[in-house]
Short mmCIF file of C-alpha atoms in Angstrom, two decimals:
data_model
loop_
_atom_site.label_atom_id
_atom_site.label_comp_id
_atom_site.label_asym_id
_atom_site.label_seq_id
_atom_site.Cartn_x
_atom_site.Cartn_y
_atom_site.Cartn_z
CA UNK G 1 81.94 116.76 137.41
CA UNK G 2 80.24 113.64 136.36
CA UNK G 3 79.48 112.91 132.54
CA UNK G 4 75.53 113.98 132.92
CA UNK G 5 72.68 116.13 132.64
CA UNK G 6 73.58 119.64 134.62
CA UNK G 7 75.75 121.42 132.20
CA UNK G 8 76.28 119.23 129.09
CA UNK G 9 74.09 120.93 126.54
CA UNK G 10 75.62 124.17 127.35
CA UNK G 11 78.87 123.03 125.67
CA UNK G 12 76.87 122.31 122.28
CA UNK G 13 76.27 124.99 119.68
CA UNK G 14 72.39 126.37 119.57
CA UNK G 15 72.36 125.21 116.01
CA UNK G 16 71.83 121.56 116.77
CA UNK G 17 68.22 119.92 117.50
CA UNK G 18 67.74 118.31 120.73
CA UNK G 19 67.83 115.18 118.83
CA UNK G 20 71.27 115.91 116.95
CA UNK G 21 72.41 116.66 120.36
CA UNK G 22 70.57 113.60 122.20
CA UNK G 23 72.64 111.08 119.89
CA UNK G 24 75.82 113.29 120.25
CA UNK G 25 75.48 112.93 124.35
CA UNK G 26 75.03 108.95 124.29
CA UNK G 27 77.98 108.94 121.58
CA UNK G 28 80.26 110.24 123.78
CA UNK G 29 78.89 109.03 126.69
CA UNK G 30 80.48 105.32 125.78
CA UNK G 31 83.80 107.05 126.90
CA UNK G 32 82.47 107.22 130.45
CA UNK G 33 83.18 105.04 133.03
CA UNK G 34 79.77 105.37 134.44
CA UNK G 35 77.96 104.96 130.97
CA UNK G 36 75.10 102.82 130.88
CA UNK G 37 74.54 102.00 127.42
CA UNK G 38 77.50 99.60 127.19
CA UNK G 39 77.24 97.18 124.43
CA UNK G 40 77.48 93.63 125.52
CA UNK G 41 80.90 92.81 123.79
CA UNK G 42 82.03 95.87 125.31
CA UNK G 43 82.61 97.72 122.01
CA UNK G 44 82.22 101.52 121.11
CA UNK G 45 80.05 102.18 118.48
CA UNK G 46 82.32 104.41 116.09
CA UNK G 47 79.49 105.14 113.28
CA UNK G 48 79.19 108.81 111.76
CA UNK G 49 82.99 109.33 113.10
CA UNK G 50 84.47 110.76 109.71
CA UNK G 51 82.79 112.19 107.34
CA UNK G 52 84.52 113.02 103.32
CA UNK G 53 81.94 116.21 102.95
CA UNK G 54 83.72 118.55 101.08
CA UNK G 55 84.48 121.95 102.48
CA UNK G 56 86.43 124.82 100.91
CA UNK G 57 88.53 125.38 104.24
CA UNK G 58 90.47 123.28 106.50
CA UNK G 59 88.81 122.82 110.11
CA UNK G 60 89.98 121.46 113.83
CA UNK G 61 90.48 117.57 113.22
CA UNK G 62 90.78 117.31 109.32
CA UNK G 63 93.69 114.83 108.51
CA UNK G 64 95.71 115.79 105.66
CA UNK G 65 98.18 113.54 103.71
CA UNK G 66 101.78 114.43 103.45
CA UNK G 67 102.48 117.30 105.76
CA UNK G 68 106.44 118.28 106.22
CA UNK G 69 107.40 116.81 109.64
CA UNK G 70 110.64 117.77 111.30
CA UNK G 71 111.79 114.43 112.98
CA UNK G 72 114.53 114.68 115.35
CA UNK G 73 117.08 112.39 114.60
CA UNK G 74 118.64 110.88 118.26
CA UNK G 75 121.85 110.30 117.05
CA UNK G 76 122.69 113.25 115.49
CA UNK G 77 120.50 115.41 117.41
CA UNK G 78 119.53 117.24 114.20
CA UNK G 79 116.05 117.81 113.07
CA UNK G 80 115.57 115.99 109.34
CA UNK G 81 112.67 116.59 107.11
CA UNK G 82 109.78 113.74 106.55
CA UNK G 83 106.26 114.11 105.73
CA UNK G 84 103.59 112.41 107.70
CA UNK G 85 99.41 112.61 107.78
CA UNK G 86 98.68 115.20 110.69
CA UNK G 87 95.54 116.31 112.12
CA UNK G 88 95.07 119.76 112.78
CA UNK G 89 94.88 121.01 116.21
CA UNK G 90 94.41 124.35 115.37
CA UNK G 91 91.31 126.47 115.99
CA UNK G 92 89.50 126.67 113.08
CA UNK G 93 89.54 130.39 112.84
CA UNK G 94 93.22 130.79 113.95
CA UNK G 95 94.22 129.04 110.63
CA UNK G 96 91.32 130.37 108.03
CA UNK G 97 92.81 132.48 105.07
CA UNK G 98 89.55 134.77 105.68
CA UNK G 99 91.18 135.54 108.65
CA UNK G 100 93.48 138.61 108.12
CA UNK G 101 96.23 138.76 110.77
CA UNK G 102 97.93 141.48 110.66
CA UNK G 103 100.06 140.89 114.06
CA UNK G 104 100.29 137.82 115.75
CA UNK G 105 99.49 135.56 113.02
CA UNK G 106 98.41 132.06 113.91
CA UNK G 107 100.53 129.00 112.63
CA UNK G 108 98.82 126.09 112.20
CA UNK G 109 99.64 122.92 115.11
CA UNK G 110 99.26 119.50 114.12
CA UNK G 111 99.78 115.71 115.60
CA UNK G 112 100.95 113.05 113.28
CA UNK G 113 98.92 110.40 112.31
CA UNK G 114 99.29 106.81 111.62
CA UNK G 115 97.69 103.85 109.97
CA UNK G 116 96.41 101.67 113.30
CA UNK G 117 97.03 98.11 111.15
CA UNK G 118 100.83 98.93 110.62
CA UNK G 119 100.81 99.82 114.50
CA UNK G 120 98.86 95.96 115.12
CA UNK G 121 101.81 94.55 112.58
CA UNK G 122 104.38 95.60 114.69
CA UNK G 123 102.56 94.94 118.12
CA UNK G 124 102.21 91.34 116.82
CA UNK G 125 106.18 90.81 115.78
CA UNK G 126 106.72 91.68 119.87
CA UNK G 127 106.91 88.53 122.21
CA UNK G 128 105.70 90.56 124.92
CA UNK G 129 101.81 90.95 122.79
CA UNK G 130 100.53 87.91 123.60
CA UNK G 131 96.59 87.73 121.70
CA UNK G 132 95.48 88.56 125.70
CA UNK G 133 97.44 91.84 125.54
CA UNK G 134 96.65 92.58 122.46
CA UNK G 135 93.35 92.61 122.46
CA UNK G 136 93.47 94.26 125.61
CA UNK G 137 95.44 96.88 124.61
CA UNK G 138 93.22 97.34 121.33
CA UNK G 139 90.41 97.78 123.70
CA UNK G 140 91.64 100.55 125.96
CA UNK G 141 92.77 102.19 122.71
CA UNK G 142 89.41 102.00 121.44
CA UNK G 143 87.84 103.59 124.44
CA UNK G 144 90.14 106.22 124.25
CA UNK G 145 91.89 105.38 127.19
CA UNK G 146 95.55 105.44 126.11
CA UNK G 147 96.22 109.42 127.22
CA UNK G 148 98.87 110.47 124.76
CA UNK G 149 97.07 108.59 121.35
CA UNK G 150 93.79 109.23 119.77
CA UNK G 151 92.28 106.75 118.17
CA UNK G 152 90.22 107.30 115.16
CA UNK G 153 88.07 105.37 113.14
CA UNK G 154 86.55 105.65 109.61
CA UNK G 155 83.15 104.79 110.87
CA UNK G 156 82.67 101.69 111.51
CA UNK G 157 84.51 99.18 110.42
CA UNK G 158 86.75 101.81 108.15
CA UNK G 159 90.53 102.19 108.10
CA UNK G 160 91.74 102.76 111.52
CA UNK G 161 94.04 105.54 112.17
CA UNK G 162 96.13 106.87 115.81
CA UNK G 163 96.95 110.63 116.16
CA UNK G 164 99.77 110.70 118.17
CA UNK G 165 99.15 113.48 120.39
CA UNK G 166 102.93 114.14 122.25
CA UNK G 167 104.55 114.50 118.98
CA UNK G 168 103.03 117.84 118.06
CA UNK G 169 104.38 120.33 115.14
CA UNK G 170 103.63 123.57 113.87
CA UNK G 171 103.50 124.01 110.13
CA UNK G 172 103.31 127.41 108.59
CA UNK G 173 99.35 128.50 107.75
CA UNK G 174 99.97 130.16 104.43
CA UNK G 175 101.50 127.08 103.34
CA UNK G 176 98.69 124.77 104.72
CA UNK G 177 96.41 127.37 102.77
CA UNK G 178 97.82 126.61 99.55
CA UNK G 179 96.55 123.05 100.03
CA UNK G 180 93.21 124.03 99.73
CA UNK G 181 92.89 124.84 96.14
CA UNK G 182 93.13 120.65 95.74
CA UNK G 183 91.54 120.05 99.00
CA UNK G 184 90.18 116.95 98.05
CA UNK G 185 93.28 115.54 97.04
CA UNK G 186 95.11 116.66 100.20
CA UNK G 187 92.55 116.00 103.34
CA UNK G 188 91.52 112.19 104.18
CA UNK G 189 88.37 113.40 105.83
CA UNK G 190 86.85 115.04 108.53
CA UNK G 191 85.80 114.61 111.64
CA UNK G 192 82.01 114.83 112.32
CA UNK G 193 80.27 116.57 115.03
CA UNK G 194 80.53 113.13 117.64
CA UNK G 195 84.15 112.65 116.92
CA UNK G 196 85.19 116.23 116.79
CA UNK G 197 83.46 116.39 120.38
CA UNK G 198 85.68 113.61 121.43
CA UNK G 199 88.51 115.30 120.18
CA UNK G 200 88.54 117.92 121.71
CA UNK G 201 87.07 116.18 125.16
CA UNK G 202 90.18 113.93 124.36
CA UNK G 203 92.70 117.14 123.78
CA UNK G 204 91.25 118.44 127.46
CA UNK G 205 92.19 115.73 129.20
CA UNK G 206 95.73 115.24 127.43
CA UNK G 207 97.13 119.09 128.16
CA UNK G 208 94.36 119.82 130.95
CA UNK G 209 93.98 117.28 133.84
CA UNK G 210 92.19 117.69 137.29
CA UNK G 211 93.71 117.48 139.59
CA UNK G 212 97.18 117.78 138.79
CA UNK G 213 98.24 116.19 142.01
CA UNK G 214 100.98 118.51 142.55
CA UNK G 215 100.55 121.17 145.31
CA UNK G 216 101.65 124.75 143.33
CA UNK G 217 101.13 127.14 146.88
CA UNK G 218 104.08 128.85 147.61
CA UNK R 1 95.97 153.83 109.94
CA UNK R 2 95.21 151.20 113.22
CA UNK R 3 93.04 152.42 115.60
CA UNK R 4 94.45 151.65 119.60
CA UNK R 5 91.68 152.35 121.70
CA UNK R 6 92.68 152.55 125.24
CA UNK R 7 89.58 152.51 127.95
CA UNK R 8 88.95 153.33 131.56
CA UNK R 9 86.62 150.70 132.90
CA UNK R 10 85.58 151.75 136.17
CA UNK R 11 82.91 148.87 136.96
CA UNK R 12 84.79 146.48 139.48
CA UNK R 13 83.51 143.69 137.85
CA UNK R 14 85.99 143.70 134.86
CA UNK R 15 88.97 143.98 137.85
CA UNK R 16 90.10 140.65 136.84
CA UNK R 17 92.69 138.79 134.10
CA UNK R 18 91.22 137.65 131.29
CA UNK R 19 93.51 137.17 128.25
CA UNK R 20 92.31 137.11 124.50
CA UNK R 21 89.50 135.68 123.18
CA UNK R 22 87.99 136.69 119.36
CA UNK R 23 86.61 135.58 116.31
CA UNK R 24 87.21 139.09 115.12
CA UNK R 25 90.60 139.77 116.14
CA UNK R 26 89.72 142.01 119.16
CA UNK R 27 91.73 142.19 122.70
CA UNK R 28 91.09 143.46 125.77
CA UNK R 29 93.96 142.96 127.89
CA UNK R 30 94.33 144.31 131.44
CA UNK R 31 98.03 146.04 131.73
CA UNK R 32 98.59 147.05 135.44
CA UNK R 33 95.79 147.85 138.33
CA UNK R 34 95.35 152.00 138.12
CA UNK R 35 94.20 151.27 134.01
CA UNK R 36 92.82 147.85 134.78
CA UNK R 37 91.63 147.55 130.91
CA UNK R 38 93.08 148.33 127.65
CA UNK R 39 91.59 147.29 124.06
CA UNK R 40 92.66 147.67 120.63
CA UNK R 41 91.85 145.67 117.94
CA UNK R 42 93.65 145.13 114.62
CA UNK R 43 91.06 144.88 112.37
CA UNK R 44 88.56 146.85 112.85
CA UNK R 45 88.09 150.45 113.30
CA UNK R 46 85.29 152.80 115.65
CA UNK R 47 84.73 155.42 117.00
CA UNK R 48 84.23 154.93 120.72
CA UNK R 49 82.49 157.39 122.77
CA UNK R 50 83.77 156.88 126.00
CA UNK R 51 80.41 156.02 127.66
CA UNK R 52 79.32 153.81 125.18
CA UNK R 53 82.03 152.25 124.86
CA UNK R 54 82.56 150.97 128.61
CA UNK R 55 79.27 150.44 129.17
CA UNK R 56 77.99 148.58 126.14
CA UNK R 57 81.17 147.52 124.42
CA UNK R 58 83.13 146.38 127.71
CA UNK R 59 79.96 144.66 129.41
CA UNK R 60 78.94 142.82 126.06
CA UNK R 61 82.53 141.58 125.54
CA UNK R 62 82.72 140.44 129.69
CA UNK R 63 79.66 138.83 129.06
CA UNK R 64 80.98 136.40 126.04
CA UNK R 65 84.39 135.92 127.76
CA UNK R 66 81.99 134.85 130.90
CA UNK R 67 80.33 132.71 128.80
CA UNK R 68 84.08 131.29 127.61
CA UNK R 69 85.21 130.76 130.32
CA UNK R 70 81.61 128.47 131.64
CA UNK R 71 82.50 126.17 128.47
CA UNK R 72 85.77 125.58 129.43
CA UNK R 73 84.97 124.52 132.69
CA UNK R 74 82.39 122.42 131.41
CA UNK R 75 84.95 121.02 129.11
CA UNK R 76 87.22 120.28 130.88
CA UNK R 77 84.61 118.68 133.74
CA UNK R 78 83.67 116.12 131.18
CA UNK R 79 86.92 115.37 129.47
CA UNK R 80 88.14 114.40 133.48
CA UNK R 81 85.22 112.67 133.96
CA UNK R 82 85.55 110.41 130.94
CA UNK R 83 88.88 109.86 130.73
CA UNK R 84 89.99 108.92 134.33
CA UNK R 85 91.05 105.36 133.93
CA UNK R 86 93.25 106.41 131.30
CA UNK R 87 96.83 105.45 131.48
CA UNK R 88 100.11 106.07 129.35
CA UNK R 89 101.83 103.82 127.31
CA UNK R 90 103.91 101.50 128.88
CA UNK R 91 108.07 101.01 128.10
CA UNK R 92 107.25 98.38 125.27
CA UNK R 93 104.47 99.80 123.97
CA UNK R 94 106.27 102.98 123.47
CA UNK R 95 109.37 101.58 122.00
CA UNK R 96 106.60 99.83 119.15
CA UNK R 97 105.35 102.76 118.54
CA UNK R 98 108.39 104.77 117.78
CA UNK R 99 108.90 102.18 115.21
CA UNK R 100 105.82 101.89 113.86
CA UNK R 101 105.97 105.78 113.44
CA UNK R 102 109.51 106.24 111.79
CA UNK R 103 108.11 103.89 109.65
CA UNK R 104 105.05 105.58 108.40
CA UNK R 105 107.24 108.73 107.68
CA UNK R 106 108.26 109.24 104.33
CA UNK R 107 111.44 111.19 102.52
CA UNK R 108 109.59 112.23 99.03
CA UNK R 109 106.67 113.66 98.81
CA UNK R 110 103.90 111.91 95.99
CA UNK R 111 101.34 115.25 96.40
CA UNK R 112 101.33 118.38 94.05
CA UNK R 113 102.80 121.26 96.03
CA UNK R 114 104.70 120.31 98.59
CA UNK R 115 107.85 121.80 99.64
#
């Protein structure tokens, strides 16, 4: 199915005008290879990515600061405890505290997240990252086209960030809850309708790919 | 007390697998061919007259998993689409960023809170 007109609006929620969801079609459409409103220096236009609105619940694609992170240590084999900025993968309502579980509680998923200009730093101290490759490299990462990382940006021309999306954890929800009384404190920002679109186009294509290119019949 | 509701739904067109799907806790779960549905729901309570229930219940919740599962498709149409020159991380990339990431993760927590 091509990036286009057929089925596209059917995706966005009725709430949105035509022109809210005109702008949010041609933001996402830079991801496409077949987009035609390419800049000339080939850049993606990252404005009204993130937004620091404040909301009294967490949501799908808020990055909060200092989440407990079990890192598995390779020599020991043994997990060890760290903290790390995550985004949440989680459904929105499977982590609310409105929502009273009473079996099969949700926990809350998240990817850890890092700061893109320590990620340049060490690039840079590698002889293989020439300034070719690394721009290069910056590029693809930029149009989202590095399938394991998403990259985020604080609008643009913000603080850069990658969520690194094969390093997954589950935290516990009640626990994530008790952030919220000092939410502003403990979430870096949000994601706005454009990137949250991309985020979740971008989660798609990471766990769900067509085709798979492996013949399942028995 | 939790209510268990289990339903009859005699209209071939819910003779299919469709797993959960709710905003509101609810589950309608197909078990084995000769039931072909059951619900219950957790959080809620009714009183389901049987009629009512398959016909309006059943057909309105069909209807919004129908409409599910068209999103999803559509979803995952686009997300193909736009992403199909993507590519994974190559052996030195990687490595970098398993260092750049053990780096970023710290022992002691600065935040109110955390455990």
């Amino acid at each position: 199915m091509e990036f286009g007109e057929d089925h596209f609006e059917s995706l966005l929620p009725p709430y949105l005008t035509s022109d809210q969801k005109s702008r949010l079609k041609d933001s996402l459409s830079q991801f496409s290879i077949h987009r035609g409103s390419e800049n000339s220096n080939n850049e993606v236009d990252y404005n009204n990515f993130t937004t620091k609105q404040h909301s009294d619940y967490f949501k799908q694609s808020d990055l909060i600061y200092e989440i407990r992170y079990p890192h598995l240590n390779e020599e020991t084999v043994e997990f060890e405890k760290y903290y790390t900025t995550a985004i949440i993968l989680s459904n929105t309502c499977d982590i609310s505290s409105e929502n009273l579980h009473i079996l099969n509680k949700k926990q809350s998923i998240l990817a850890p997240v890092i700061d893109l200009n320590c990620f340049i730093e060490d690039l840079s101290k590698n002889d293989y990252f020439t300034r070719e490759r690394l721009t290069s490299f910056l590029n693809e990462l930029k149009l989202q086209r590095i399938t394991n990382l998403f990259y985020i940006s604080e609008n643009n021309g913000g603080e850069e960030y990658i969520a690194l999306l094969d390093k997954i954890f589950w935290f516990p929800t009640n626990e994530l809850n008790d952030y919220i009384e000092n939410i502003n404190e403990n979430k870096l920002f949000s994601l706005t309708q454009f990137g949250y679109y991309l985020f979740l186009l971008k989660l798609s294509f990471h766990f769900c790919r067509f085709p798979e290119a492996l013949d399942r019949s028995v | 007390m939790i209510p268990f509701i289990c339903a009859d739904v005699s209209n071939s067109n819910f003779d299919r697998g469709f797993s959960s799907l709710s905003s509101y806790e609810e589950r309608i779960i197909p078990v084995k061919k000769e039931v072909k549905l059951f619900a219950y729901w957790l959080t809620d309570g009714m009183n389901p007259i049987a009629n009512d229930f398959v016909n309006d219940y059943a057909n309105e919740y069909f209807e919004t998993q129908k409409m599910f599962d068209n999103r999803q498709n559509v979803l995952l149409g686009f997300s193909n689409s736009i992403f199909e020159n993507s590519r994974s991380l190559n052996e030195i990339e990687e490595e970098v960023l398993n260092i750049t990431f053990f780096k970023s993760l710290t022992k002691k927590p600065t935040l109110k809170g955390r455990r």
